[in-house]
Amino acid sequence: MEYHHASEMNGVVSAYLNMCIEAKQNGLRKEEQDSKDNADTNKLSRIQKAYSTILSELGEDVDREGLLSTPLRAAKAMQFLTKGYKEKTQDILNNAIFDENHEEMVIVKDIELFSLCEHHLVPFFGKAHIAYLPNKKVVGLSKLARIVEIYSRRLQVQERLTKQIASAISEALEPAGVAVVIEAVHMCMVMRGVQKINASTVTSVMLGRFHDDPKTRTLKK
């Protein structure tokens, strides 16, 4: 009886200690989240003030009805348009890479993308086309679009964006080859500067067999 009583007591103590540890961990997580939320709020406030200053320096009356909420709306919009800085490919690819005996080319075309040119902070937009040659591993197709989203939602130049997407896929899947082509229209060329409304830009990055073997870049229709 004494043995069973001691065993039960040990079980109760162990359960209590686990509850204490879990409560402490939850408390730490809540503190971290609260700290992150406060930091995000402070950043939003500073961006809002910056937009208010810009509007004032442009000669606008920031107190008129149409502009009262514009600095805050613009600040929130900019945070959304650059949310890729807070995202990592490892997080979105979690549990989405599968062992598969497939070695033929996988292609996902016409992935819409929107980004901001880092030179003038105006949009460029278009489509990304991705191909990879699996090396015993495949990825959920929607994750390729998510990778495009992560890197396009940052201040970018199209050349770097193309390379970052290709490199992220190569590092995650270790495929035999990766090819990324982006076609985009840049508003910095359309609505300012040379103002060429029909101009588009095409960039490409070829890794692995796509780089080494030109035949892999030719698709039979």
mmCIF file of N, CA and C in Angstrom, residues 58-140:
data_model
loop_
_atom_site.group_PDB
_atom_site.id
_atom_site.type_symbol
_atom_site.label_atom_id
_atom_site.label_comp_id
_atom_site.label_asym_id
_atom_site.label_seq_id
_atom_site.Cartn_x
_atom_site.Cartn_y
_atom_site.Cartn_z
ATOM 1 N N LEU A 58 4.621 67.970 -49.511
ATOM 2 C CA LEU A 58 4.130 68.067 -50.883
ATOM 3 C C LEU A 58 3.150 69.230 -51.050
ATOM 4 N N GLY A 59 2.816 69.874 -49.937
ATOM 5 C CA GLY A 59 1.915 71.018 -49.989
ATOM 6 C C GLY A 59 0.472 70.680 -49.663
ATOM 7 N N GLU A 60 0.215 69.460 -49.224
ATOM 8 C CA GLU A 60 -1.144 69.052 -48.899
ATOM 9 C C GLU A 60 -1.517 69.445 -47.467
ATOM 10 N N ASP A 61 -2.813 69.549 -47.242
ATOM 11 C CA ASP A 61 -3.362 69.789 -45.910
ATOM 12 C C ASP A 61 -3.768 68.447 -45.326
ATOM 13 N N VAL A 62 -2.965 67.925 -44.419
ATOM 14 C CA VAL A 62 -3.230 66.582 -43.883
ATOM 15 C C VAL A 62 -4.442 66.554 -42.969
ATOM 16 N N ASP A 63 -4.994 67.721 -42.666
ATOM 17 C CA ASP A 63 -6.173 67.781 -41.798
ATOM 18 C C ASP A 63 -7.477 67.857 -42.587
ATOM 19 N N ARG A 64 -7.367 67.922 -43.916
ATOM 20 C CA ARG A 64 -8.619 67.946 -44.679
ATOM 21 C C ARG A 64 -9.245 66.554 -44.685
ATOM 22 N N GLU A 65 -10.545 66.524 -44.903
ATOM 23 C CA GLU A 65 -11.320 65.292 -44.717
ATOM 24 C C GLU A 65 -10.759 64.101 -45.500
ATOM 25 N N GLY A 66 -10.408 64.320 -46.755
ATOM 26 C CA GLY A 66 -9.971 63.208 -47.587
ATOM 27 C C GLY A 66 -8.643 62.606 -47.192
ATOM 28 N N LEU A 67 -7.846 63.358 -46.411
ATOM 29 C CA LEU A 67 -6.511 62.884 -46.047
ATOM 30 C C LEU A 67 -6.364 62.531 -44.565
ATOM 31 N N LEU A 68 -7.426 62.665 -43.797
ATOM 32 C CA LEU A 68 -7.321 62.440 -42.351
ATOM 33 C C LEU A 68 -6.770 61.048 -42.013
ATOM 34 N N SER A 69 -7.232 60.048 -42.727
ATOM 35 C CA SER A 69 -6.801 58.664 -42.432
ATOM 36 C C SER A 69 -5.774 58.140 -43.425
ATOM 37 N N THR A 70 -5.386 58.976 -44.393
ATOM 38 C CA THR A 70 -4.463 58.513 -45.430
ATOM 39 C C THR A 70 -3.104 58.073 -44.884
ATOM 40 N N PRO A 71 -2.456 58.814 -43.976
ATOM 41 C CA PRO A 71 -1.160 58.348 -43.471
ATOM 42 C C PRO A 71 -1.231 56.964 -42.828
ATOM 43 N N LEU A 72 -2.295 56.695 -42.071
ATOM 44 C CA LEU A 72 -2.434 55.385 -41.433
ATOM 45 C C LEU A 72 -2.708 54.304 -42.475
ATOM 46 N N ARG A 73 -3.598 54.604 -43.429
ATOM 47 C CA ARG A 73 -3.890 53.613 -44.470
ATOM 48 C C ARG A 73 -2.644 53.309 -45.296
ATOM 49 N N ALA A 74 -1.885 54.353 -45.629
ATOM 50 C CA ALA A 74 -0.666 54.154 -46.417
ATOM 51 C C ALA A 74 0.365 53.344 -45.631
ATOM 52 N N ALA A 75 0.457 53.587 -44.328
ATOM 53 C CA ALA A 75 1.404 52.849 -43.489
ATOM 54 C C ALA A 75 1.043 51.363 -43.447
ATOM 55 N N LYS A 76 -0.247 51.071 -43.282
ATOM 56 C CA LYS A 76 -0.691 49.676 -43.256
ATOM 57 C C LYS A 76 -0.470 49.009 -44.615
ATOM 58 N N ALA A 77 -0.724 49.764 -45.677
ATOM 59 C CA ALA A 77 -0.516 49.217 -47.018
ATOM 60 C C ALA A 77 0.955 48.890 -47.255
ATOM 61 N N MET A 78 1.845 49.777 -46.821
ATOM 62 C CA MET A 78 3.276 49.533 -47.014
ATOM 63 C C MET A 78 3.732 48.320 -46.209
ATOM 64 N N GLN A 79 3.196 48.141 -45.013
ATOM 65 C CA GLN A 79 3.548 46.958 -44.221
ATOM 66 C C GLN A 79 3.100 45.683 -44.928
ATOM 67 N N PHE A 80 1.917 45.728 -45.553
ATOM 68 C CA PHE A 80 1.435 44.553 -46.279
ATOM 69 C C PHE A 80 2.293 44.288 -47.512
ATOM 70 N N LEU A 81 2.625 45.349 -48.230
ATOM 71 C CA LEU A 81 3.384 45.199 -49.468
ATOM 72 C C LEU A 81 4.818 44.733 -49.230
ATOM 73 N N THR A 82 5.282 44.843 -47.996
ATOM 74 C CA THR A 82 6.647 44.404 -47.654
ATOM 75 C C THR A 82 6.641 43.307 -46.584
ATOM 76 N N LYS A 83 5.520 42.592 -46.480
ATOM 77 C CA LYS A 83 5.407 41.580 -45.426
ATOM 78 C C LYS A 83 6.350 40.401 -45.624
ATOM 79 N N GLY A 84 6.928 40.288 -46.818
ATOM 80 C CA GLY A 84 7.856 39.190 -47.076
ATOM 81 C C GLY A 84 9.103 39.220 -46.219
ATOM 82 N N TYR A 85 9.446 40.398 -45.674
ATOM 83 C CA TYR A 85 10.611 40.488 -44.792
ATOM 84 C C TYR A 85 10.430 39.658 -43.521
ATOM 85 N N LYS A 86 9.185 39.403 -43.139
ATOM 86 C CA LYS A 86 8.897 38.679 -41.902
ATOM 87 C C LYS A 86 8.640 37.194 -42.145
ATOM 88 N N GLU A 87 8.722 36.767 -43.397
ATOM 89 C CA GLU A 87 8.407 35.389 -43.738
ATOM 90 C C GLU A 87 9.644 34.637 -44.211
ATOM 91 N N LYS A 88 9.672 33.339 -43.941
ATOM 92 C CA LYS A 88 10.795 32.486 -44.332
ATOM 93 C C LYS A 88 10.279 31.285 -45.121
ATOM 94 N N THR A 89 11.058 30.877 -46.105
ATOM 95 C CA THR A 89 10.643 29.732 -46.913
ATOM 96 C C THR A 89 10.547 28.463 -46.067
ATOM 97 N N GLN A 90 11.415 28.341 -45.051
ATOM 98 C CA GLN A 90 11.379 27.136 -44.216
ATOM 99 C C GLN A 90 10.031 26.993 -43.519
ATOM 100 N N ASP A 91 9.435 28.105 -43.146
ATOM 101 C CA ASP A 91 8.155 28.059 -42.433
ATOM 102 C C ASP A 91 7.023 27.607 -43.343
ATOM 103 N N ILE A 92 6.995 28.116 -44.579
ATOM 104 C CA ILE A 92 5.865 27.774 -45.450
ATOM 105 C C ILE A 92 6.038 26.404 -46.108
ATOM 106 N N LEU A 93 7.276 25.890 -46.136
ATOM 107 C CA LEU A 93 7.507 24.580 -46.740
ATOM 108 C C LEU A 93 7.376 23.439 -45.738
ATOM 109 N N ASN A 94 7.133 23.760 -44.494
ATOM 110 C CA ASN A 94 7.032 22.743 -43.447
ATOM 111 C C ASN A 94 5.992 21.683 -43.803
ATOM 112 N N ASN A 95 6.410 20.416 -43.818
ATOM 113 C CA ASN A 95 5.540 19.267 -44.106
ATOM 114 C C ASN A 95 4.974 19.277 -45.530
ATOM 115 N N ALA A 96 5.608 20.009 -46.432
ATOM 116 C CA ALA A 96 5.095 20.064 -47.804
ATOM 117 C C ALA A 96 6.094 19.529 -48.818
ATOM 118 N N ILE A 97 7.189 18.926 -48.348
ATOM 119 C CA ILE A 97 8.166 18.294 -49.230
ATOM 120 C C ILE A 97 8.035 16.782 -49.068
ATOM 121 N N PHE A 98 7.877 16.088 -50.193
ATOM 122 C CA PHE A 98 7.558 14.664 -50.143
ATOM 123 C C PHE A 98 8.569 13.844 -50.940
ATOM 124 N N ASP A 99 8.884 12.666 -50.422
ATOM 125 C CA ASP A 99 9.721 11.714 -51.152
ATOM 126 C C ASP A 99 8.890 11.119 -52.291
ATOM 127 N N GLU A 100 9.409 11.227 -53.492
ATOM 128 C CA GLU A 100 8.663 10.736 -54.653
ATOM 129 C C GLU A 100 9.650 10.346 -55.749
ATOM 130 N N ASN A 101 9.466 9.175 -56.304
ATOM 131 C CA ASN A 101 10.351 8.686 -57.362
ATOM 132 C C ASN A 101 9.920 9.283 -58.699
ATOM 133 N N HIS A 102 10.126 10.565 -58.833
ATOM 134 C CA HIS A 102 9.742 11.284 -60.056
ATOM 135 C C HIS A 102 10.916 12.144 -60.476
ATOM 136 N N GLU A 103 11.343 11.975 -61.728
ATOM 137 C CA GLU A 103 12.518 12.700 -62.197
ATOM 138 C C GLU A 103 12.234 13.584 -63.409
ATOM 139 N N GLU A 104 10.989 13.597 -63.884
ATOM 140 C CA GLU A 104 10.642 14.421 -65.038
ATOM 141 C C GLU A 104 10.337 15.856 -64.602
ATOM 142 N N MET A 105 10.401 16.754 -65.542
ATOM 143 C CA MET A 105 10.252 18.174 -65.257
ATOM 144 C C MET A 105 8.874 18.515 -64.681
ATOM 145 N N VAL A 106 8.871 19.392 -63.672
ATOM 146 C CA VAL A 106 7.642 19.934 -63.088
ATOM 147 C C VAL A 106 7.610 21.428 -63.414
ATOM 148 N N ILE A 107 6.517 21.879 -64.001
ATOM 149 C CA ILE A 107 6.411 23.273 -64.416
ATOM 150 C C ILE A 107 5.145 23.901 -63.836
ATOM 151 N N VAL A 108 5.291 25.080 -63.257
ATOM 152 C CA VAL A 108 4.144 25.883 -62.835
ATOM 153 C C VAL A 108 4.274 27.233 -63.535
ATOM 154 N N LYS A 109 3.289 27.557 -64.376
ATOM 155 C CA LYS A 109 3.361 28.776 -65.179
ATOM 156 C C LYS A 109 2.370 29.830 -64.687
ATOM 157 N N ASP A 110 2.633 31.059 -65.088
ATOM 158 C CA ASP A 110 1.696 32.173 -64.898
ATOM 159 C C ASP A 110 1.342 32.423 -63.434
ATOM 160 N N ILE A 111 2.354 32.405 -62.580
ATOM 161 C CA ILE A 111 2.148 32.766 -61.171
ATOM 162 C C ILE A 111 2.178 34.293 -61.072
ATOM 163 N N GLU A 112 1.063 34.888 -60.754
ATOM 164 C CA GLU A 112 0.990 36.346 -60.693
ATOM 165 C C GLU A 112 1.845 36.874 -59.539
ATOM 166 N N LEU A 113 2.522 37.984 -59.796
ATOM 167 C CA LEU A 113 3.327 38.591 -58.734
ATOM 168 C C LEU A 113 3.192 40.111 -58.778
ATOM 169 N N PHE A 114 3.289 40.704 -57.617
ATOM 170 C CA PHE A 114 3.271 42.151 -57.450
ATOM 171 C C PHE A 114 4.405 42.517 -56.498
ATOM 172 N N SER A 115 5.197 43.501 -56.876
ATOM 173 C CA SER A 115 6.308 43.905 -56.031
ATOM 174 C C SER A 115 6.498 45.408 -56.129
ATOM 175 N N LEU A 116 7.439 45.933 -55.331
ATOM 176 C CA LEU A 116 7.774 47.353 -55.348
ATOM 177 C C LEU A 116 9.224 47.531 -55.779
ATOM 178 N N CYS A 117 9.434 48.353 -56.782
ATOM 179 C CA CYS A 117 10.786 48.687 -57.213
ATOM 180 C C CYS A 117 11.492 49.448 -56.094
ATOM 181 N N GLU A 118 12.671 49.002 -55.723
ATOM 182 C CA GLU A 118 13.373 49.642 -54.610
ATOM 183 C C GLU A 118 13.957 51.002 -54.984
ATOM 184 N N HIS A 119 13.959 51.333 -56.256
ATOM 185 C CA HIS A 119 14.537 52.609 -56.683
ATOM 186 C C HIS A 119 13.556 53.771 -56.559
ATOM 187 N N HIS A 120 12.267 53.498 -56.856
ATOM 188 C CA HIS A 120 11.286 54.581 -56.827
ATOM 189 C C HIS A 120 10.073 54.265 -55.953
ATOM 190 N N LEU A 121 10.023 53.058 -55.374
ATOM 191 C CA LEU A 121 8.907 52.625 -54.529
ATOM 192 C C LEU A 121 7.582 52.657 -55.276
ATOM 193 N N VAL A 122 7.620 52.327 -56.558
ATOM 194 C CA VAL A 122 6.394 52.162 -57.336
ATOM 195 C C VAL A 122 6.319 50.701 -57.787
ATOM 196 N N PRO A 123 5.131 50.227 -58.125
ATOM 197 C CA PRO A 123 4.961 48.792 -58.387
ATOM 198 C C PRO A 123 5.593 48.314 -59.692
ATOM 199 N N PHE A 124 5.955 47.040 -59.683
ATOM 200 C CA PHE A 124 6.108 46.289 -60.929
ATOM 201 C C PHE A 124 5.360 44.982 -60.740
ATOM 202 N N PHE A 125 4.787 44.492 -61.808
ATOM 203 C CA PHE A 125 3.913 43.326 -61.690
ATOM 204 C C PHE A 125 3.981 42.497 -62.956
ATOM 205 N N GLY A 126 3.660 41.227 -62.815
ATOM 206 C CA GLY A 126 3.719 40.344 -63.973
ATOM 207 C C GLY A 126 3.478 38.903 -63.567
ATOM 208 N N LYS A 127 4.220 38.007 -64.223
ATOM 209 C CA LYS A 127 4.044 36.574 -63.980
ATOM 210 C C LYS A 127 5.393 35.881 -63.855
ATOM 211 N N ALA A 128 5.422 34.880 -62.992
ATOM 212 C CA ALA A 128 6.607 34.037 -62.833
ATOM 213 C C ALA A 128 6.304 32.644 -63.364
ATOM 214 N N HIS A 129 7.296 32.052 -64.004
ATOM 215 C CA HIS A 129 7.195 30.679 -64.499
ATOM 216 C C HIS A 129 8.333 29.879 -63.852
ATOM 217 N N ILE A 130 7.987 28.760 -63.249
ATOM 218 C CA ILE A 130 8.967 27.965 -62.495
ATOM 219 C C ILE A 130 8.997 26.539 -63.031
ATOM 220 N N ALA A 131 10.199 26.006 -63.214
ATOM 221 C CA ALA A 131 10.377 24.601 -63.577
ATOM 222 C C ALA A 131 11.486 24.015 -62.712
ATOM 223 N N TYR A 132 11.312 22.762 -62.312
ATOM 224 C CA TYR A 132 12.408 22.089 -61.614
ATOM 225 C C TYR A 132 12.430 20.615 -61.983
ATOM 226 N N LEU A 133 13.620 20.046 -61.892
ATOM 227 C CA LEU A 133 13.830 18.625 -62.160
ATOM 228 C C LEU A 133 14.009 17.912 -60.822
ATOM 229 N N PRO A 134 13.011 17.167 -60.374
ATOM 230 C CA PRO A 134 13.072 16.550 -59.049
ATOM 231 C C PRO A 134 14.239 15.583 -58.899
ATOM 232 N N ASN A 135 14.743 15.522 -57.697
ATOM 233 C CA ASN A 135 15.781 14.560 -57.344
ATOM 234 C C ASN A 135 15.263 13.740 -56.167
ATOM 235 N N LYS A 136 14.235 12.927 -56.462
ATOM 236 C CA LYS A 136 13.573 12.067 -55.467
ATOM 237 C C LYS A 136 12.721 12.846 -54.470
ATOM 238 N N LYS A 137 12.541 14.163 -54.699
ATOM 239 C CA LYS A 137 11.703 14.961 -53.809
ATOM 240 C C LYS A 137 10.843 15.902 -54.640
ATOM 241 N N VAL A 138 9.575 16.065 -54.208
ATOM 242 C CA VAL A 138 8.691 17.042 -54.835
ATOM 243 C C VAL A 138 8.085 17.913 -53.737
ATOM 244 N N VAL A 139 7.537 19.049 -54.149
ATOM 245 C CA VAL A 139 6.956 19.984 -53.196
ATOM 246 C C VAL A 139 5.520 20.268 -53.603
ATOM 247 N N GLY A 140 4.661 20.548 -52.629
ATOM 248 C CA GLY A 140 3.300 20.946 -52.943
ATOM 249 C C GLY A 140 3.310 22.131 -53.895
#
